XYZ file of C-alpha atoms in Angstrom:
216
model
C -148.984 79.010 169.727
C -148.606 75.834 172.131
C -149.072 72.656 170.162
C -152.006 70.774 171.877
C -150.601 66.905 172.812
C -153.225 63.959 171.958
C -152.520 60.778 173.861
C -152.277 58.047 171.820
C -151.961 59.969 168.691
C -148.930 57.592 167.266
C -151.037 54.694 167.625
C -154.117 55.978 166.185
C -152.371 56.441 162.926
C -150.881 52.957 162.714
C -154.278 51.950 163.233
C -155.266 53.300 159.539
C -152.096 51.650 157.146
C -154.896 52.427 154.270
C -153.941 56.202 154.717
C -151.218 56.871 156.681
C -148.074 55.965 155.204
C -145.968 53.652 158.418
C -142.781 52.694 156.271
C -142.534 55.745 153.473
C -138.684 55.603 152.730
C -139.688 51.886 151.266
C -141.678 53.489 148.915
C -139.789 55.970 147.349
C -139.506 55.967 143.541
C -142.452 53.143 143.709
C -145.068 55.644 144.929
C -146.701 55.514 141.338
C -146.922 51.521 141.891
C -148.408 52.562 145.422
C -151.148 54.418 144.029
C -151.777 51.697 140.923
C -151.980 54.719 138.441
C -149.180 57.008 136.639
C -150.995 60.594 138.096
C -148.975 63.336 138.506
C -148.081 63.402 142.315
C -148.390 66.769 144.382
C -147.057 66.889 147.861
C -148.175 69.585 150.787
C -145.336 69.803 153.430
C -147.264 70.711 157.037
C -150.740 69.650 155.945
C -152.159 71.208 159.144
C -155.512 69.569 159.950
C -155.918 68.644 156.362
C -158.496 70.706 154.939
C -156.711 71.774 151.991
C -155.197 68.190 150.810
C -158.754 66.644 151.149
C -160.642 69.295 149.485
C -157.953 69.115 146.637
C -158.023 65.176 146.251
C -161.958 65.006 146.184
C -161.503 68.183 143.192
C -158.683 66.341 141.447
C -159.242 62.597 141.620
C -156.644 62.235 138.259
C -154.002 63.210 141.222
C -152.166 61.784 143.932
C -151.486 64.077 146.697
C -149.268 63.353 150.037
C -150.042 64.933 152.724
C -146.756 65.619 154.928
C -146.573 66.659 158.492
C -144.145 66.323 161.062
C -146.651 66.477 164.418
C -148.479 63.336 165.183
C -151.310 65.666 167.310
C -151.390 67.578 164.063
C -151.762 64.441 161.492
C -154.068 62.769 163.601
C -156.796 65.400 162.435
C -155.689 65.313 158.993
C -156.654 61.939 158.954
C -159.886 61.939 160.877
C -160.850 64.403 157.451
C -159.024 61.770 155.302
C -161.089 58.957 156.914
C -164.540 60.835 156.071
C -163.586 61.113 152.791
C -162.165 57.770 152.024
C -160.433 58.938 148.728
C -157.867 56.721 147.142
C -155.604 59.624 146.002
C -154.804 60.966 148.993
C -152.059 59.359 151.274
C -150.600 60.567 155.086
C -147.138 61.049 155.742
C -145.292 61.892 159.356
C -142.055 63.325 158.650
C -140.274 65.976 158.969
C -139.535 67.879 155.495
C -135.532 68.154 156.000
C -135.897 64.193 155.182
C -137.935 64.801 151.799
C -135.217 63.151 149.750
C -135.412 59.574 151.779
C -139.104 59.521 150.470
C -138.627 60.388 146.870
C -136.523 59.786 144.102
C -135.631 62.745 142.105
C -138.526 64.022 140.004
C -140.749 61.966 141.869
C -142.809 65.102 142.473
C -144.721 67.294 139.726
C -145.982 69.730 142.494
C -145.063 70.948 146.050
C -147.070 73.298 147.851
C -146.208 75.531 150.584
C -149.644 76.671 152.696
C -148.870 78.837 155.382
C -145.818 78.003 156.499
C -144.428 79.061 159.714
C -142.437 82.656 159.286
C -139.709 81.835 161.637
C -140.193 85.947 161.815
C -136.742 86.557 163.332
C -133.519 86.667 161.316
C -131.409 84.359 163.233
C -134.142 81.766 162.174
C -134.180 82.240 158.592
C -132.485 79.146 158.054
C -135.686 77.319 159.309
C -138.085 78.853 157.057
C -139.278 76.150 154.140
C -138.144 78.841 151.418
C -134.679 79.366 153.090
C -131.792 77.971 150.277
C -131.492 74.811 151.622
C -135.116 73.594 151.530
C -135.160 75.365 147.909
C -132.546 72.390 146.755
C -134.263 69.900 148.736
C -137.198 70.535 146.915
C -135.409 70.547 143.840
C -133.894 67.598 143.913
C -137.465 65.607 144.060
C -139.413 68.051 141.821
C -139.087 66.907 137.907
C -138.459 69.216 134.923
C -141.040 72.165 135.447
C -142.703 70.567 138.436
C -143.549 73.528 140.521
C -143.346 75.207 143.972
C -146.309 76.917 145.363
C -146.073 79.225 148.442
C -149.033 80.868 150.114
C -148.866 83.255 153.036
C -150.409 86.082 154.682
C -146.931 86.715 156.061
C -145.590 89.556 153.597
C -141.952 89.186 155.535
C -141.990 85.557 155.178
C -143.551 86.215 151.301
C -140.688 88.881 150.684
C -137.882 86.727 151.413
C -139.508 83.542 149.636
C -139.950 86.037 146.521
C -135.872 86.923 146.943
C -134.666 83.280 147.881
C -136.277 81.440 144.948
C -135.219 84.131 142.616
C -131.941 84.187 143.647
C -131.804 79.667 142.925
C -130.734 79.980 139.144
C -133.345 75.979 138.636
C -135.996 78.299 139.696
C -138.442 80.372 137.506
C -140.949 82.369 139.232
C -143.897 82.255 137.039
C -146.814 83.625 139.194
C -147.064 85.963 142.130
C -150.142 87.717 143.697
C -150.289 90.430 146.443
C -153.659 89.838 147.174
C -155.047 86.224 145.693
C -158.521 86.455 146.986
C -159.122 89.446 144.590
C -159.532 87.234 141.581
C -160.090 84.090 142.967
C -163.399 81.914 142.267
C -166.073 80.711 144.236
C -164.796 77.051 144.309
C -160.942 78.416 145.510
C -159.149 75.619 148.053
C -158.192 77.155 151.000
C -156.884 76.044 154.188
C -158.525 76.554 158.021
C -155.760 79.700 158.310
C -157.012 81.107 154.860
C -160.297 81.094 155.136
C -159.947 82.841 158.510
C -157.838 85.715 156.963
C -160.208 86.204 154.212
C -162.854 86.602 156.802
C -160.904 89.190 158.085
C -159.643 91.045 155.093
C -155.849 89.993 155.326
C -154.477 89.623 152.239
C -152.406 86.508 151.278
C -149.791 86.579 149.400
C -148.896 83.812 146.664
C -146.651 82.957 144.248
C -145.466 79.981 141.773
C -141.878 78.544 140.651
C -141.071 76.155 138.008
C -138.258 73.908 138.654
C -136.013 74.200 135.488
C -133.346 71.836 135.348
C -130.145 72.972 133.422
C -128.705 70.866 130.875
């Protein structure tokens, strides 16, 4: 799918310092101090148009969640969400995940979530995919002691070789995993724009859950 350009996108985000982070390598190991509290921060890598981050920060307030996305034309609608909301928790990011580590200090991050990542569907691009073993220690390294991974998909490929990858990474342990997460799940369930159009046409998504155990 072709990513849609919006003119001016850049500057409309520097236009909002209150939620979109301009500078966020200066903040890394302060982002507690950022926030003014000591909750647990959760990050989303490729918020999308930010459904899922603000729906989580208005259900969690006792969190601080960072939204990450490496599109401007993508943020831009994240924030026009974040702006309706006007939670204090929630915080804007444009980056791209490969520079995760410039942001945060290591076990910075109790939670990292994974929402419908892109499959990168053919082999020669399995390097690219956010589960691939180079992301995993990238992740890692900012995640503290049992801070955990969460990956949701309706890919099953992409949800196979996440399953294999993190099992294979001896400072994982998989914890959860769910063929079909909609099953069980309640009424007041988070879900993103692409989830809640799968569920509305009975695709199945796939999830599962990793601590991060670090080794003595």
């Amino acid at each position: 799918m072709r990513l849609r350009r919006i003119p001016r996108a850049s500057s409309m985000l520097e236009a909002h310092p209150r939620w979109v982070v301009s500078e966020p390598g200066a903040l890394r190991g302060k982002w507690h101090a950022h926030f003014g509290d000591q909750h647990p921060i959760h990050v989303e890598i490729g918020c999308g148009k930010g459904q899922f981050i603000t729906e989580m920060a208005k259900k969690y307030p006792d969190v601080n969640f960072i939204a990450i996305e490496k599109y401007d034309s993508v943020l831009i609608r994240a924030l026009e969400k974040v702006c309706q909301i006007e939670q204090r928790n929630v915080q804007l990011v444009l980056l791209d995940a490969v520079e995760l580590r410039s942001i945060f200090s290591t076990g910075e991050v109790q939670k990292i979530y994974l929402n419908f990542s892109d499959p990168w569907p053919k082999k020669r691009q399995a390097k690219r995919r956010l589960t691939a073993s180079s992301y995993l220690t990238l992740f890692k390294d900012v995640l503290q002691d049992e801070g955990v991974l969460h990956v949701r998909t309706d890919n099953f490929g992409l949800f196979q070789f996440s399953l294999e990858s993190i099992n294979h990474d001896p400072d994982y342990w998989i914890c959860h995993m769910d063929l079909d997460r909609h099953r069980n799940a309640s009424d007041d369930d988070v879900m993103t724009e692409f989830e809640e159009k799968f569920v509305r046409e009975n695709k199945p998504i796939y999830e599962l859950e990793a601590w991060r155990k670090r080794r003595k």
